[in-house]
Short mmCIF file of N, CA and C and ligand atoms in Angstrom, two decimals:
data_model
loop_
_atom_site.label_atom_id
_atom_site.label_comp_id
_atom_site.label_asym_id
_atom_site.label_seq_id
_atom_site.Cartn_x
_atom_site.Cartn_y
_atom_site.Cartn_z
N UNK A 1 -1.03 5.89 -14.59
CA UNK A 1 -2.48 5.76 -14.74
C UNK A 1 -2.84 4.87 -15.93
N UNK A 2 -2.03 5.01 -17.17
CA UNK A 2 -2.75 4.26 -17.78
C UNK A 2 -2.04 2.71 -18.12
N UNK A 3 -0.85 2.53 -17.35
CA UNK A 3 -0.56 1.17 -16.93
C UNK A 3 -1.77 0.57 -16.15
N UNK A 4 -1.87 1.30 -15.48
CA UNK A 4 -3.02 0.72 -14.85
C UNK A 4 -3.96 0.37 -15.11
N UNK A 5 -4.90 1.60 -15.79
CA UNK A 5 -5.83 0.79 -16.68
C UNK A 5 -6.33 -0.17 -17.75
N UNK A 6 -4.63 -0.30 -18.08
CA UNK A 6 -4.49 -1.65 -19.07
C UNK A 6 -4.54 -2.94 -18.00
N UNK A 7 -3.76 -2.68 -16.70
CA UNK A 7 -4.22 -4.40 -16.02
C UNK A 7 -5.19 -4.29 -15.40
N UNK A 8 -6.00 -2.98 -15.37
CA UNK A 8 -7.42 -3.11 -14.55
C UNK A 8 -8.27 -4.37 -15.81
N UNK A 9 -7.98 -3.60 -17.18
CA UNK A 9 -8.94 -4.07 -18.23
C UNK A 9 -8.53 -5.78 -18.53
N UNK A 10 -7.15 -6.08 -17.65
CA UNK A 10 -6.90 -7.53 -18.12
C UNK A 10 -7.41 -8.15 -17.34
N UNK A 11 -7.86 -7.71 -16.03
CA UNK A 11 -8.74 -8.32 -15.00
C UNK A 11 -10.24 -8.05 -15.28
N UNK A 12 -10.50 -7.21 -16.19
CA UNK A 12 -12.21 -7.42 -16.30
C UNK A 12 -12.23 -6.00 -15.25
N UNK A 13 -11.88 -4.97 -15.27
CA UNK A 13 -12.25 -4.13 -14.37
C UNK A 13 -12.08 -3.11 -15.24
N UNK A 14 -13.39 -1.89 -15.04
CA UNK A 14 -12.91 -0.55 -16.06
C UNK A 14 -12.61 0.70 -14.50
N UNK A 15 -11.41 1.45 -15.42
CA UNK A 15 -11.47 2.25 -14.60
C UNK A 15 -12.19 3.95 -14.87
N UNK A 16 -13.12 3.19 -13.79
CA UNK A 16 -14.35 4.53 -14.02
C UNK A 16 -13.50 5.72 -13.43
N UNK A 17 -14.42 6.75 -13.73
CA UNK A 17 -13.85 8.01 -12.78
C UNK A 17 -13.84 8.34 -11.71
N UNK A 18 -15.14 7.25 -11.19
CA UNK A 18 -14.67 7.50 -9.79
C UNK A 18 -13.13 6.96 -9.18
N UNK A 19 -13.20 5.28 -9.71
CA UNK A 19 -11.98 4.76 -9.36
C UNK A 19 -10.84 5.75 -9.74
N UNK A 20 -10.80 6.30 -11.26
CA UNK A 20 -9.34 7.27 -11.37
C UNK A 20 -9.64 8.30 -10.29
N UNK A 21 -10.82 8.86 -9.75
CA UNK A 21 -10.31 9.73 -8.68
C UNK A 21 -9.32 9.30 -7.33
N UNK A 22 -10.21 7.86 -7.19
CA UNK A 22 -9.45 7.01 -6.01
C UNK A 22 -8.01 7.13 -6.21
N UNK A 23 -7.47 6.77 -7.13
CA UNK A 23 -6.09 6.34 -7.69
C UNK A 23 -5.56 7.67 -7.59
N UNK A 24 -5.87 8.49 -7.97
CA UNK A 24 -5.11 9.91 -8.23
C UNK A 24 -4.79 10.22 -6.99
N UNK A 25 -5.53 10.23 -6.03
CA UNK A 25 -5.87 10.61 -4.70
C UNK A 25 -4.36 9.94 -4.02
N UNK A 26 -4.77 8.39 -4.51
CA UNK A 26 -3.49 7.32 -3.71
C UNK A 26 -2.04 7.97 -4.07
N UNK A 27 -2.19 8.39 -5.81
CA UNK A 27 -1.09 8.72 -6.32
C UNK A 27 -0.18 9.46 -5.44
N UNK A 28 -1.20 10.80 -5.15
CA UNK A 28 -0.41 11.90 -5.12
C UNK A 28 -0.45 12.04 -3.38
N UNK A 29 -0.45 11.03 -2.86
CA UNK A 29 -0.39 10.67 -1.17
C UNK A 29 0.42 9.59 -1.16
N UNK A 30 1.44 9.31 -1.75
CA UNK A 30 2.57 8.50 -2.04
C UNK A 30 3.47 8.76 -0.77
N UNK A 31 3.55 7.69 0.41
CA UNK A 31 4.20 8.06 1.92
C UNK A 31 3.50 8.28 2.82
N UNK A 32 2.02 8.62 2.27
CA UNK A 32 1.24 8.88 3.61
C UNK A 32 0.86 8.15 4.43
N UNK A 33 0.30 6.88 3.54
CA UNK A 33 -0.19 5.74 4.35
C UNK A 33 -1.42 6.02 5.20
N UNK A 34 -2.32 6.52 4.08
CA UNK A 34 -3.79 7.03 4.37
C UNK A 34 -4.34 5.77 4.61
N UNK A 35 -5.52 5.89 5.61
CA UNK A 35 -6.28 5.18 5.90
C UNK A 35 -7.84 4.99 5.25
N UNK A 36 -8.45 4.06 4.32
CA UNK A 36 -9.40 3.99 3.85
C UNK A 36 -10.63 5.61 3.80
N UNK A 37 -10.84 5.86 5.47
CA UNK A 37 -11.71 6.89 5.80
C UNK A 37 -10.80 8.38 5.31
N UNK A 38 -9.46 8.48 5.23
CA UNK A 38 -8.54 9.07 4.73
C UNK A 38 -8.79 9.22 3.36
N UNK A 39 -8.50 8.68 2.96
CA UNK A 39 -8.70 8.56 1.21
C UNK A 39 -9.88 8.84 1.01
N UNK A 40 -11.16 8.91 1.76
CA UNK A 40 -12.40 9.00 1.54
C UNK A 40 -12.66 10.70 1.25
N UNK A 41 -12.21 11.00 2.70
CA UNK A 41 -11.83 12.65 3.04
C UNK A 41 -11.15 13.19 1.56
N UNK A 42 -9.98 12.72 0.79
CA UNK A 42 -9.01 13.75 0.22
C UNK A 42 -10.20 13.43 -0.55
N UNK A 43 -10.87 12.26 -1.38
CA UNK A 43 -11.08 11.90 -2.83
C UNK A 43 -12.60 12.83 -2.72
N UNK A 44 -13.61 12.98 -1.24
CA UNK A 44 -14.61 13.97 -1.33
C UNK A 44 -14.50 15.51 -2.22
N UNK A 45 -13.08 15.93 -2.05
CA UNK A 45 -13.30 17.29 -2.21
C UNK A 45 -12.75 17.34 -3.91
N UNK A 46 -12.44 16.28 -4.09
CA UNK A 46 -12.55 16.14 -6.14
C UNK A 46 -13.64 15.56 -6.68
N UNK A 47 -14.41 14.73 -5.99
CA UNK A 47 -15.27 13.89 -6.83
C UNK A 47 -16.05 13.81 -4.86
N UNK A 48 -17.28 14.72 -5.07
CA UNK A 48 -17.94 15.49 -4.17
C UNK A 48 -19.51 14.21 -3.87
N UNK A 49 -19.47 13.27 -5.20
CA UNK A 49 -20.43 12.27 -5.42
C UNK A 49 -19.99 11.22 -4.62
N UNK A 50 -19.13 11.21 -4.56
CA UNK A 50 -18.58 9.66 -4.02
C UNK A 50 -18.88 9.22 -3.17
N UNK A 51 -19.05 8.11 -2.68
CA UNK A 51 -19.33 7.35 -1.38
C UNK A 51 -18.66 6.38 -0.80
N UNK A 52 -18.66 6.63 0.65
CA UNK A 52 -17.48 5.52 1.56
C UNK A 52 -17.67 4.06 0.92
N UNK A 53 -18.87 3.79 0.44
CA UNK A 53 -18.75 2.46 -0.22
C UNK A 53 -17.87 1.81 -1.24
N UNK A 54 -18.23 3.10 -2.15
CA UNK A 54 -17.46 2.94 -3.41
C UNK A 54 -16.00 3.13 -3.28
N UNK A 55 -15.19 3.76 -1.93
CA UNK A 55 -13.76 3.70 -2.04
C UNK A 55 -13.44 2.50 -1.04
N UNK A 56 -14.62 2.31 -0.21
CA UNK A 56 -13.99 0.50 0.15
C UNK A 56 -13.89 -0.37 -1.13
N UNK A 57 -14.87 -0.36 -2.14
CA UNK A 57 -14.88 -1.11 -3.00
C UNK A 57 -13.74 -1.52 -3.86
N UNK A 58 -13.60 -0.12 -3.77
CA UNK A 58 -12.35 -0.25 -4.90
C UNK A 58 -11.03 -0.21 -4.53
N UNK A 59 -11.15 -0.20 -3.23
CA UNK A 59 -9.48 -0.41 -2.42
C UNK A 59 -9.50 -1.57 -2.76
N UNK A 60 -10.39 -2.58 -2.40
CA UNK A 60 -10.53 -3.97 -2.10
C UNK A 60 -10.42 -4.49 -3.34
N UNK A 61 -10.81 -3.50 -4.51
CA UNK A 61 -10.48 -4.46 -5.78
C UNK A 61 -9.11 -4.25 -6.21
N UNK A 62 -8.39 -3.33 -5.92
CA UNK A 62 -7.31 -2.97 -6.05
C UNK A 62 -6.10 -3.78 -5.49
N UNK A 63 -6.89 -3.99 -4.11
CA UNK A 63 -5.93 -5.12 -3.51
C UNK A 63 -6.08 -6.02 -3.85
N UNK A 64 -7.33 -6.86 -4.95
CA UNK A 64 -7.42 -7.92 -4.90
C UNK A 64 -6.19 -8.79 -6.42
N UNK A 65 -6.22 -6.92 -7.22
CA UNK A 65 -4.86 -7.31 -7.99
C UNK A 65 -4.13 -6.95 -7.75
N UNK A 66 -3.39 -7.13 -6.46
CA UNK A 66 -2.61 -6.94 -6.47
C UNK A 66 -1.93 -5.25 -6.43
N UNK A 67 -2.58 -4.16 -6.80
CA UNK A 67 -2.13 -2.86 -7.06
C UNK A 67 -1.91 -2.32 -5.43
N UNK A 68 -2.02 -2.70 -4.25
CA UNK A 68 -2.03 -1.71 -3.52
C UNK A 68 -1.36 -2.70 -2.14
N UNK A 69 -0.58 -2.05 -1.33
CA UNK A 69 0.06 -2.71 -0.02
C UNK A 69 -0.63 -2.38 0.99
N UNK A 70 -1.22 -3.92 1.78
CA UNK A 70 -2.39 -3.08 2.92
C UNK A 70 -1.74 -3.16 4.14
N UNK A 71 -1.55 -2.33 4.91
CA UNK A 71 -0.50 -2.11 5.80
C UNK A 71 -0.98 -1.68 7.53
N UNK A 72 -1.32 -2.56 8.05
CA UNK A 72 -1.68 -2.56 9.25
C UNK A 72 -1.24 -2.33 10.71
N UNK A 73 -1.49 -1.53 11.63
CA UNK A 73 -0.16 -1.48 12.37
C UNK A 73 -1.59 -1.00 13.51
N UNK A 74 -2.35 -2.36 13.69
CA UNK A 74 -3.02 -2.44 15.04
C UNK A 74 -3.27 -1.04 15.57
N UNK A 75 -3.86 -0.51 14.86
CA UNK A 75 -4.52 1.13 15.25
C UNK A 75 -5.54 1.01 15.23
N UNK A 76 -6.23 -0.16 14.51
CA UNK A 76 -7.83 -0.28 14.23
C UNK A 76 -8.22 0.42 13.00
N UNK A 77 -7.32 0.85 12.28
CA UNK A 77 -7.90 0.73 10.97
C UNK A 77 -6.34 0.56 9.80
N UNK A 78 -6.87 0.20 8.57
CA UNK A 78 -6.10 -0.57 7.33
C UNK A 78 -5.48 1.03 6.62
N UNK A 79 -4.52 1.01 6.13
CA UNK A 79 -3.89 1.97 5.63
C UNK A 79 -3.64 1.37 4.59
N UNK A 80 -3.48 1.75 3.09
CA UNK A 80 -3.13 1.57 1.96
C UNK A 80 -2.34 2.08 1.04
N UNK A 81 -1.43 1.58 0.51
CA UNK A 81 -0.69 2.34 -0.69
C UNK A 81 -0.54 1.46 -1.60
N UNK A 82 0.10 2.67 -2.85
CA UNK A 82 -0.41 1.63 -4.18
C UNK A 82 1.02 1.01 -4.23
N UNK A 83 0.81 -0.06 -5.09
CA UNK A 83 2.22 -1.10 -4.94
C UNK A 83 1.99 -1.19 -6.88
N UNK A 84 2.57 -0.19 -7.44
CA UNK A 84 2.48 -0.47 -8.95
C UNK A 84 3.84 -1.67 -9.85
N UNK A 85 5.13 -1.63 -9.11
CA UNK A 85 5.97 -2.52 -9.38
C UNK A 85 5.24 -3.58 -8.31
N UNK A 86 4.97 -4.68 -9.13
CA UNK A 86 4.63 -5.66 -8.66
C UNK A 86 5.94 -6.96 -8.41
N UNK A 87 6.98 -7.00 -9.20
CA UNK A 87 7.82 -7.72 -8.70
C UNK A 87 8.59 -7.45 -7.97
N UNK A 88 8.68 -6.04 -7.44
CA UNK A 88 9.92 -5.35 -6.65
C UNK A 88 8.90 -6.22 -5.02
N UNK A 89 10.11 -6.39 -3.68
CA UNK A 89 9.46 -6.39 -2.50
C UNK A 89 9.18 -4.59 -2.07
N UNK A 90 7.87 -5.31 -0.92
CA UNK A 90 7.95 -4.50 -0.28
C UNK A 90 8.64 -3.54 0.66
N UNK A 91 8.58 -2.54 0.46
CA UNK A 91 9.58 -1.71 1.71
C UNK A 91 8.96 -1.61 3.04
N UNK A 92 9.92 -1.34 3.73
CA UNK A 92 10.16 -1.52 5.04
C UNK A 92 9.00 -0.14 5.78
N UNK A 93 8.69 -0.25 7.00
CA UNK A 93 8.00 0.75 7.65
C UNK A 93 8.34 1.02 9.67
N UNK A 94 8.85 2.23 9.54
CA UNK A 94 9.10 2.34 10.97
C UNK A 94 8.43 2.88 11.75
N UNK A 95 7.46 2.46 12.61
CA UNK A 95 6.63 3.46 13.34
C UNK A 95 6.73 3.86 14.65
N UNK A 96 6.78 5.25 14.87
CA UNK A 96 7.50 5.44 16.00
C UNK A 96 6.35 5.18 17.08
N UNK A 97 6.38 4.89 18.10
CA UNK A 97 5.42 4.38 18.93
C UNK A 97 4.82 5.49 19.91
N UNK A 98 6.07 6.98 19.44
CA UNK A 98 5.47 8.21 20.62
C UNK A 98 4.71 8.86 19.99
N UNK A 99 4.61 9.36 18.53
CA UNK A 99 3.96 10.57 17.76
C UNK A 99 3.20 9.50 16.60
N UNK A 100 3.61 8.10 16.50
CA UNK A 100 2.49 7.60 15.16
C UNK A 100 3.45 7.65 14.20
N UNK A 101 4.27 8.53 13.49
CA UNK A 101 4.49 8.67 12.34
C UNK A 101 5.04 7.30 12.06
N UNK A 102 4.73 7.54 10.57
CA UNK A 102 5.45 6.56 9.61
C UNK A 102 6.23 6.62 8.83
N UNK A 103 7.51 6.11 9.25
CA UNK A 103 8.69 6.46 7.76
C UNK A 103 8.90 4.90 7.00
N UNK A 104 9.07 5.55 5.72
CA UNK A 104 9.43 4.52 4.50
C UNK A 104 10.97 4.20 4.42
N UNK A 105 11.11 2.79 4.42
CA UNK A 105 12.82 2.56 4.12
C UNK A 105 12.42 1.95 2.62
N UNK A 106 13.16 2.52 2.36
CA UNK A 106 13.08 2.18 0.64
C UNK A 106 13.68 1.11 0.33
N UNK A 107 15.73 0.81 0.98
CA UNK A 107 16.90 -0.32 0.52
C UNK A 107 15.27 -1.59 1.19
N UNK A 108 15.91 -2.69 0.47
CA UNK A 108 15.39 -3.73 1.20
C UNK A 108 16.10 -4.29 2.04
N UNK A 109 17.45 -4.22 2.14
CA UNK A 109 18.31 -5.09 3.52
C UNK A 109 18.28 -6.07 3.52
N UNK A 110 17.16 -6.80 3.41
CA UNK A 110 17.28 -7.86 3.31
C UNK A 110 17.89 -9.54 2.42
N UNK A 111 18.47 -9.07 1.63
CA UNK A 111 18.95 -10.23 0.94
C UNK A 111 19.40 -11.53 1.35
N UNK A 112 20.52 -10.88 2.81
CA UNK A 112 21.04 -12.24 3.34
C UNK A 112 20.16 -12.93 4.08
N UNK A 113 19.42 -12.53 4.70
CA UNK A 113 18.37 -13.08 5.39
C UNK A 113 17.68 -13.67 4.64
N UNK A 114 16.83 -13.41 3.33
CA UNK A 114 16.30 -14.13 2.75
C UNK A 114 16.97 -15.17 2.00
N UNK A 115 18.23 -15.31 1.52
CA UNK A 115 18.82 -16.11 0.95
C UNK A 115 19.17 -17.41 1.89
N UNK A 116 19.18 -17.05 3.07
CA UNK A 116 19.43 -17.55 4.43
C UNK A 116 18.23 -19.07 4.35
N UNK A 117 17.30 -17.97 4.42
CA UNK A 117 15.38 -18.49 4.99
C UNK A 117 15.41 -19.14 4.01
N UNK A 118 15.76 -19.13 2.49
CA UNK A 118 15.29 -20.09 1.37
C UNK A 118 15.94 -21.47 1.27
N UNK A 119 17.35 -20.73 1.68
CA UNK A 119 18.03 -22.22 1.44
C UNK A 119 17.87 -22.81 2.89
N UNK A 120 17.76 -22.50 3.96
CA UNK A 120 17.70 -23.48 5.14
C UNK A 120 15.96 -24.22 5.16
N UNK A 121 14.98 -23.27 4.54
CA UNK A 121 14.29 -24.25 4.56
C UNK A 121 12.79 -24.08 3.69
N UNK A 122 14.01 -24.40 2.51
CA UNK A 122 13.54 -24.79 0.70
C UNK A 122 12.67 -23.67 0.71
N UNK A 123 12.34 -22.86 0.73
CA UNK A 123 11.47 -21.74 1.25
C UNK A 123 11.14 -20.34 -0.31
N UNK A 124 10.62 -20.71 -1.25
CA UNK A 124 10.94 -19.45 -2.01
C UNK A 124 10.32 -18.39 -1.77
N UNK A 125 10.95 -17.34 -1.29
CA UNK A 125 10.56 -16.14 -0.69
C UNK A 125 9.56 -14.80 -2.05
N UNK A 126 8.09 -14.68 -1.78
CA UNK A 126 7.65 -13.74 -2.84
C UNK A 126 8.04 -12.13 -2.18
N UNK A 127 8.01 -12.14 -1.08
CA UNK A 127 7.28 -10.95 -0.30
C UNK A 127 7.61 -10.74 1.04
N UNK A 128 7.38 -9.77 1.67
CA UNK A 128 7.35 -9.54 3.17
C UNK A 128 6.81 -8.39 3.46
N UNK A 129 6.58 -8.05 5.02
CA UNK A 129 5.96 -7.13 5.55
C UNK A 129 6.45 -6.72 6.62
N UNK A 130 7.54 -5.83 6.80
CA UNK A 130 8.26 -5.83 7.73
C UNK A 130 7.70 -4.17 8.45
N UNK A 131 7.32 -4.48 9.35
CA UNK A 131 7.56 -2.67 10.74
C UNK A 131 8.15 -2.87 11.44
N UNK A 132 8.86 -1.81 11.76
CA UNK A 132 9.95 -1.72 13.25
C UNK A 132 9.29 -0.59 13.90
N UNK A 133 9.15 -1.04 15.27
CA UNK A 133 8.48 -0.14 16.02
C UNK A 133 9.48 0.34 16.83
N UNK A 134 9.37 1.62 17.44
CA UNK A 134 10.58 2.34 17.73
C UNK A 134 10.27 3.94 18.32
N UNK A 135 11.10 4.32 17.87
CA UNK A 135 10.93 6.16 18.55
C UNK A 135 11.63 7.26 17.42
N UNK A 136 11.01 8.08 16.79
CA UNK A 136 11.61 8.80 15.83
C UNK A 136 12.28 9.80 16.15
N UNK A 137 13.33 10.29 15.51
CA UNK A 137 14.55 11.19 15.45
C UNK A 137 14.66 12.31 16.36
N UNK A 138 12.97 13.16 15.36
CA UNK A 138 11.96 14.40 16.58
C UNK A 138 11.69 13.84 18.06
N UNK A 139 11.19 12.65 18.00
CA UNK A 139 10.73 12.46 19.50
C UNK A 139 12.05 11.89 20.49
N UNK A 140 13.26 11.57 19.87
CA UNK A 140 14.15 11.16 20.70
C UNK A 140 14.70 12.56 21.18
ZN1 ZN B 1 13.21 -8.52 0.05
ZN1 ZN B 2 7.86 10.33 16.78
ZN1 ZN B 3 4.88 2.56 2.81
#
């Protein structure tokens, strides 16, 4: 939290209480991969003032430094988590296509592939966004 609020304050952003409710909320839903209206729901029943505006707002500013991975998987709505190591890549996401769920791969796997993609074509790799769609463990 208060890493954070030191690069909120290097961007010109304070973090009010509503926003630390937002954040706390994200914190402690680490895997869930809540959806905006999600986060709206948990962050109501701490901070009872709040409004759907103000946690679009501040997703969106969140993403706009960078703090949060917006993670889409054509459901019709944006799911978010916070991305506080900013130089690490992103991890991986498997969604099973019978029950929804979402599991986190943490390894990245990827090295050779990217070492691959850079040198065949000059390519310097920041990032990726990888889902594998599939069938989970329970539903097989
Ligand atoms: Zn990687
Ligand atoms: Zn499943
Ligand atoms: Zn994730």
């Amino acid at each position: 939290m208060e890493q954070l609020k030191l690069k909120l304050k290097e961007q010109g952003f304070k973090l009010t209480p509503q926003r630390r409710c937002i954040v706390k909320i994200m914190l402690t839903s680490k895997g869930k991969h809540l959806s905006s209206e999600e986060i709206y729901d948990e962050v109501k029943n701490e901070c009872p003032e709040i409004g759907l505006a103000t946690v679009y707002r501040t997703l969106q500013m969140l993403d706009k430094i960078g703090f949060t991975n917006k993670l889409n998987l054509d459901d019709g709505c944006l799911r978010y988590e916070l991305n506080l190591d900013q130089d690490a890549h992103n991890h991986h996401h498997l969604v099973c296509k019978k029950c929804g769920k979402i599991i986190e791969v943490e390894e990245d796997l990827l090295d050779h592939l990217e070492t691959k993609i850079e040198s065949n074509y000059n390519f310097k790799i920041y990032d990726h966004d990888v889902k594998f769609y599939g069938i989970c463990s329970e539903c097989k």
